[in-house]
Coordinates of C-alpha atoms in Angstrom, one line a residue:
M7 CA 15.7 -10.3 28.8
S8 CA 18.5 -9.7 26.4
Q9 CA 18.6 -6.4 24.5
R10 CA 19.1 -6.2 20.8
P11 CA 22.5 -4.5 20.0
L12 CA 22.3 -0.8 19.1
R13 CA 24.2 -1.4 15.8
K14 CA 21.7 -1.6 13.0
R15 CA 21.6 -4.5 10.5
V16 CA 21.0 -2.9 7.2
M17 CA 20.3 -4.6 3.8
V18 CA 21.1 -2.8 0.6
T19 CA 19.7 -4.5 -2.5
G20 CA 21.6 -3.5 -5.6
G21 CA 24.4 -2.7 -3.2
A22 CA 27.2 -3.4 -5.7
G23 CA 25.9 -0.8 -8.1
F24 CA 26.8 2.8 -8.6
L25 CA 24.5 4.3 -6.0
G26 CA 24.3 1.2 -3.8
S27 CA 28.1 0.9 -3.3
H28 CA 28.3 4.6 -2.2
L29 CA 25.4 4.0 0.2
C30 CA 27.2 0.9 1.6
D31 CA 30.2 3.1 2.3
R32 CA 28.2 5.6 4.2
L33 CA 26.3 3.0 6.2
I34 CA 29.6 1.2 7.2
A35 CA 31.2 4.5 8.1
A36 CA 28.2 5.1 10.5
G37 CA 29.0 1.8 12.3
N38 CA 26.2 -0.4 10.9
D39 CA 26.3 -4.0 9.8
V40 CA 25.6 -4.0 6.1
L41 CA 24.4 -6.9 3.9
C42 CA 24.9 -6.0 0.3
V43 CA 22.6 -8.0 -2.0
D44 CA 23.3 -8.0 -5.8
N45 CA 22.9 -10.3 -8.8
Y46 CA 25.7 -8.4 -10.6
F47 CA 23.7 -7.7 -13.7
T48 CA 24.9 -4.1 -13.6
G49 CA 26.5 -4.0 -10.2
R50 CA 30.3 -4.7 -10.1
K51 CA 32.5 -6.4 -7.5
D52 CA 35.1 -3.7 -8.0
N53 CA 32.6 -1.2 -6.5
I54 CA 32.6 -3.0 -3.2
S55 CA 36.1 -4.7 -3.2
H56 CA 37.4 -2.2 -0.6
L57 CA 34.7 -3.3 1.8
L58 CA 35.1 -7.1 1.5
L59 CA 37.5 -7.4 4.4
N60 CA 35.5 -5.2 6.7
P61 CA 33.9 -7.5 9.4
R62 CA 30.7 -5.4 9.4
F63 CA 30.2 -5.9 5.6
E64 CA 28.8 -9.0 3.9
A65 CA 28.2 -9.4 0.1
M66 CA 25.6 -11.9 -1.1
R67 CA 24.9 -12.8 -4.8
H68 CA 21.1 -13.0 -5.0
D69 CA 18.4 -12.0 -7.4
I70 CA 15.7 -10.1 -5.5
T71 CA 12.9 -11.5 -7.7
F72 CA 13.4 -14.5 -5.4
P73 CA 12.5 -14.3 -1.6
L74 CA 15.3 -13.7 0.8
Y75 CA 15.2 -14.8 4.4
V76 CA 17.4 -12.7 6.6
E77 CA 17.1 -10.7 9.8
V78 CA 17.4 -6.9 9.3
D79 CA 16.4 -3.6 10.9
E80 CA 16.4 -1.5 7.7
I81 CA 16.2 -2.2 4.0
Y82 CA 17.3 0.1 1.1
N83 CA 15.8 -1.3 -2.1
L84 CA 18.0 -0.1 -5.0
A85 CA 17.8 -3.3 -7.1
C86 CA 17.0 -2.5 -10.7
P87 CA 19.0 -1.5 -13.8
A88 CA 18.5 2.3 -14.1
S89 CA 19.9 3.2 -17.5
P90 CA 18.0 2.7 -20.8
V91 CA 20.8 0.5 -22.3
H92 CA 20.5 -1.9 -19.3
Y93 CA 16.8 -1.9 -18.5
Q94 CA 15.8 -2.3 -22.2
Y95 CA 18.2 -5.3 -22.6
D96 CA 15.7 -7.6 -20.8
P97 CA 12.5 -5.5 -20.3
V98 CA 10.5 -8.4 -18.8
Q99 CA 13.2 -8.9 -16.2
T100 CA 13.3 -5.2 -15.5
T101 CA 9.6 -5.1 -14.7
K102 CA 9.9 -8.3 -12.6
T103 CA 12.8 -6.7 -10.6
S104 CA 10.7 -3.6 -9.8
V105 CA 7.5 -5.4 -9.1
I106 CA 8.4 -8.8 -7.7
G107 CA 11.5 -7.3 -6.0
A108 CA 9.3 -4.8 -4.2
I109 CA 6.9 -7.6 -3.1
N110 CA 9.8 -9.5 -1.7
V111 CA 11.5 -6.7 0.2
L112 CA 8.1 -5.5 1.5
G113 CA 7.3 -9.0 2.7
L114 CA 10.6 -9.2 4.5
A115 CA 10.0 -5.8 6.1
K116 CA 6.5 -6.9 7.2
R117 CA 8.0 -10.1 8.8
T118 CA 10.9 -8.4 10.5
G119 CA 9.4 -5.0 11.3
A120 CA 12.1 -3.3 9.3
K121 CA 11.9 0.1 7.9
V122 CA 12.2 -0.1 4.1
F123 CA 13.4 2.5 1.6
Q124 CA 12.4 2.4 -2.1
A125 CA 14.7 4.0 -4.6
S126 CA 12.0 5.3 -7.1
T127 CA 12.8 7.5 -10.0
S128 CA 12.0 10.8 -11.8
E129 CA 11.0 8.5 -14.7
V130 CA 7.6 8.0 -12.9
Y131 CA 6.8 11.5 -14.3
G132 CA 7.5 10.4 -17.9
D133 CA 7.8 13.2 -20.4
P134 CA 6.5 15.8 -18.0
E135 CA 3.9 18.5 -18.9
V136 CA 4.6 20.2 -15.6
H137 CA 7.9 21.9 -14.9
P138 CA 9.7 21.6 -12.5
Q139 CA 8.1 18.4 -11.3
T140 CA 6.5 18.3 -7.8
E141 CA 5.6 15.1 -6.0
D142 CA 1.9 15.6 -6.5
Y143 CA 2.3 15.6 -10.3
R144 CA 1.0 12.2 -11.6
G145 CA 3.1 12.1 -14.7
N146 CA 2.8 11.6 -18.5
V147 CA 4.1 8.1 -19.1
N148 CA 3.6 6.0 -22.3
P149 CA 2.7 2.5 -20.9
L150 CA 3.4 0.8 -24.2
G151 CA 6.8 2.4 -25.0
I152 CA 10.3 0.9 -24.9
R153 CA 10.9 2.7 -21.6
A154 CA 7.7 1.5 -19.9
C155 CA 9.4 -1.6 -18.4
Y156 CA 11.3 0.8 -16.1
D157 CA 8.8 3.7 -15.8
E158 CA 5.7 1.6 -15.1
G159 CA 7.7 -0.9 -13.1
K160 CA 8.8 1.8 -10.7
R161 CA 5.3 3.3 -10.6
S162 CA 3.9 -0.2 -9.7
A163 CA 6.5 -0.5 -7.0
E164 CA 5.4 2.8 -5.5
T165 CA 1.8 1.5 -5.5
L166 CA 2.9 -1.7 -3.7
F167 CA 4.9 0.3 -1.1
F168 CA 1.9 2.5 -0.2
D169 CA -0.5 -0.4 -0.2
Y170 CA 1.8 -2.3 2.2
F171 CA 1.9 0.9 4.3
R172 CA -1.9 1.2 4.4
Q173 CA -2.8 -2.4 4.7
H174 CA 0.1 -3.9 6.8
K175 CA 1.5 -0.8 8.5
V176 CA 5.0 -1.4 7.0
K177 CA 7.3 1.5 7.7
I178 CA 8.1 2.9 4.2
K179 CA 10.3 5.7 2.7
V180 CA 10.0 6.5 -1.0
A181 CA 12.5 8.7 -2.8
R182 CA 12.2 9.8 -6.4
I183 CA 15.7 10.0 -7.8
F184 CA 16.6 12.5 -10.5
N185 CA 19.7 12.3 -12.7
T186 CA 22.7 11.4 -10.6
Y187 CA 26.4 11.1 -11.5
G188 CA 29.7 10.4 -10.0
P189 CA 32.5 7.8 -9.6
R190 CA 31.6 4.2 -10.1
M191 CA 29.0 4.9 -12.8
H192 CA 29.0 2.0 -15.3
P193 CA 31.1 3.1 -18.3
N194 CA 28.6 1.5 -20.7
D195 CA 25.4 2.6 -19.1
G196 CA 24.4 4.9 -21.9
R197 CA 23.7 7.9 -19.7
V198 CA 24.9 11.3 -20.8
V199 CA 27.5 12.0 -18.2
S200 CA 29.3 8.7 -18.5
N201 CA 28.9 8.7 -22.3
F202 CA 30.3 12.2 -22.7
I203 CA 33.2 11.6 -20.4
V204 CA 34.3 8.3 -21.9
Q205 CA 34.0 9.7 -25.4
A206 CA 35.9 12.8 -24.5
L207 CA 38.7 10.9 -22.8
R208 CA 39.0 8.6 -25.8
G209 CA 39.1 11.5 -28.2
E210 CA 35.9 10.3 -29.9
N211 CA 33.0 12.4 -31.2
I212 CA 30.5 13.2 -28.4
T213 CA 27.0 12.0 -29.4
L214 CA 24.0 14.2 -28.7
Y215 CA 20.5 13.0 -29.4
G216 CA 18.0 15.4 -30.9
D217 CA 19.2 19.1 -31.0
G218 CA 20.9 18.9 -27.6
M219 CA 18.5 21.5 -26.2
Q220 CA 16.7 19.0 -23.9
T221 CA 17.4 19.9 -20.3
R222 CA 18.5 17.8 -17.3
A223 CA 19.5 18.6 -13.7
F224 CA 22.5 16.6 -12.4
C225 CA 23.0 15.7 -8.7
F226 CA 26.4 14.4 -7.4
V227 CA 26.2 11.0 -5.8
D228 CA 27.5 12.1 -2.4
D229 CA 24.6 14.6 -2.1
L230 CA 22.1 12.0 -3.2
V231 CA 23.2 9.5 -0.6
E232 CA 23.0 12.2 2.1
G233 CA 19.3 12.6 1.1
F234 CA 18.8 8.8 1.4
I235 CA 20.2 8.8 4.9
R236 CA 18.1 11.8 6.0
L237 CA 14.9 10.4 4.6
M238 CA 15.4 7.0 6.3
A239 CA 16.0 8.8 9.6
T240 CA 12.7 10.7 9.5
D241 CA 9.7 10.0 11.8
G242 CA 7.3 7.2 10.9
D243 CA 4.6 9.6 9.5
V244 CA 7.0 10.7 6.8
T245 CA 6.6 8.2 3.9
G246 CA 7.4 10.3 0.8
P247 CA 7.5 10.3 -2.1
V248 CA 10.3 12.9 -1.9
N249 CA 12.1 14.2 -4.9
L250 CA 15.9 14.0 -4.5
G251 CA 17.9 15.8 -7.2
N252 CA 19.6 19.0 -8.2
P253 CA 17.2 21.8 -9.4
Y254 CA 20.1 23.5 -11.3
E255 CA 19.0 22.8 -14.9
I256 CA 21.3 22.8 -18.0
T257 CA 20.9 21.7 -21.6
V258 CA 22.6 18.5 -22.7
H259 CA 24.6 20.5 -25.2
E260 CA 26.0 22.7 -22.3
L261 CA 26.9 19.5 -20.4
A262 CA 28.9 18.3 -23.5
T263 CA 30.8 21.5 -23.8
R264 CA 31.7 21.4 -20.1
V265 CA 33.0 17.9 -20.4
I266 CA 35.1 18.8 -23.4
R267 CA 36.5 21.8 -21.5
L268 CA 37.2 19.9 -18.3
T269 CA 38.9 16.9 -20.1
E270 CA 40.8 19.2 -22.4
S271 CA 39.6 17.0 -25.2
S272 CA 39.7 17.5 -29.0
S273 CA 36.3 15.7 -29.4
E274 CA 33.6 17.3 -31.6
I275 CA 29.9 17.1 -31.1
V276 CA 27.7 15.1 -33.5
Y277 CA 24.0 14.7 -33.5
R278 CA 21.7 11.7 -33.8
P279 CA 17.9 11.2 -33.8
L280 CA 16.2 11.5 -30.4
P281 CA 15.1 8.0 -28.9
Q282 CA 11.4 7.3 -28.4
D283 CA 9.9 8.8 -25.3
D284 CA 13.1 10.6 -24.3
P285 CA 11.9 13.5 -22.1
M286 CA 12.6 17.0 -23.2
Q287 CA 12.7 18.4 -19.7
R288 CA 13.6 16.9 -16.4
C289 CA 14.1 19.0 -13.3
P290 CA 13.0 18.4 -9.7
D291 CA 11.1 20.7 -7.4
I292 CA 12.9 19.9 -4.1
S293 CA 10.9 22.1 -1.8
L294 CA 9.6 19.1 0.1
A295 CA 13.1 17.7 0.7
K296 CA 14.3 21.1 1.9
K297 CA 11.3 21.3 4.3
L298 CA 11.3 17.7 5.6
L299 CA 15.0 16.7 5.4
E300 CA 16.7 20.1 5.5
W301 CA 18.5 18.8 2.4
E302 CA 19.7 20.3 -0.8
P303 CA 22.7 19.5 -3.1
K304 CA 26.0 21.1 -2.1
V305 CA 28.5 19.9 -4.8
E306 CA 28.9 22.2 -7.8
L307 CA 28.6 20.7 -11.3
D308 CA 32.2 21.4 -12.3
A309 CA 33.6 19.9 -9.0
G310 CA 31.4 16.8 -9.4
L311 CA 32.4 16.4 -13.0
G312 CA 36.0 16.7 -12.1
A313 CA 35.8 13.9 -9.6
T314 CA 33.9 11.7 -12.1
I315 CA 36.4 12.5 -14.9
A316 CA 39.3 11.5 -12.6
Y317 CA 37.5 8.2 -11.9
F318 CA 36.9 7.3 -15.6
R319 CA 40.5 8.4 -16.5
R320 CA 41.8 5.8 -13.9
L321 CA 39.4 3.2 -15.2
L322 CA 40.3 3.6 -18.8
D323 CA 44.0 3.7 -17.9
D324 CA 43.6 0.4 -16.0
Q325 CA 41.8 -1.1 -19.0
S326 CA 44.5 -0.1 -21.4
R327 CA 47.2 -1.7 -19.2
A328 CA 45.2 -4.9 -18.7

């Protein structure tokens, strides 16, 4: 009887996106065959162009709201626009991507016996009344608000993952991702790190919403991907959800001043009204990740911002020469 090759066949949905492309890099470097699936709504071919000639890498244009028939050993489901600008552009499609996309990857995992990873989000906690957020906190989400397409879509996806685990014994891993930044962020995604850096590099005013005293905790992309890999490698009785993020909390105003300092920009800070349902605090309790995965972030904020600024500087320079 022939043996299946030891090299794993790994599918990454949303693989041409910010997080997905970095994950593809890590999986390829580890010697896996990687199928990158993306509809390029927010993902970009530039993020994976360096992998296209690698014989162990394959890119497929596909919308995960439609079934996909492939043979895989592991699935990382990262398919869904993750910034308010993008997920509010077509909120119905955002919900469909989270819910129908989850049904499709879980059905594939059920058929193939693959282990399947769900990239969930800290947005399942909404505007939290518990701080920092632990995995057993059930959240404070407005199901009727403009962010609900993403928040409730991801909550429903978690429900589906755990029901497939209980009913069909599908091997699941669920991570709740907190604010992440780094090279390959979309320059127009509306998130504070990319917004501030692009505005600073262009010498424009840096826009803060509200009084700037709302807090966030920022995790560098390399640290996050390491958490993905470690969670996927855990035993079958570890399902998650597991918070993955940086517990070092700063105000949005402090982030803006750091970006101005690191870019040596002449930008000034201006204030605008706070958007609906924008959380005032967001910070993970990562005790579970430390215990189960022996994981915690390593990259200091200034170092991560420096690498991200260098990426956006190159990107803007290329755009100006085009």
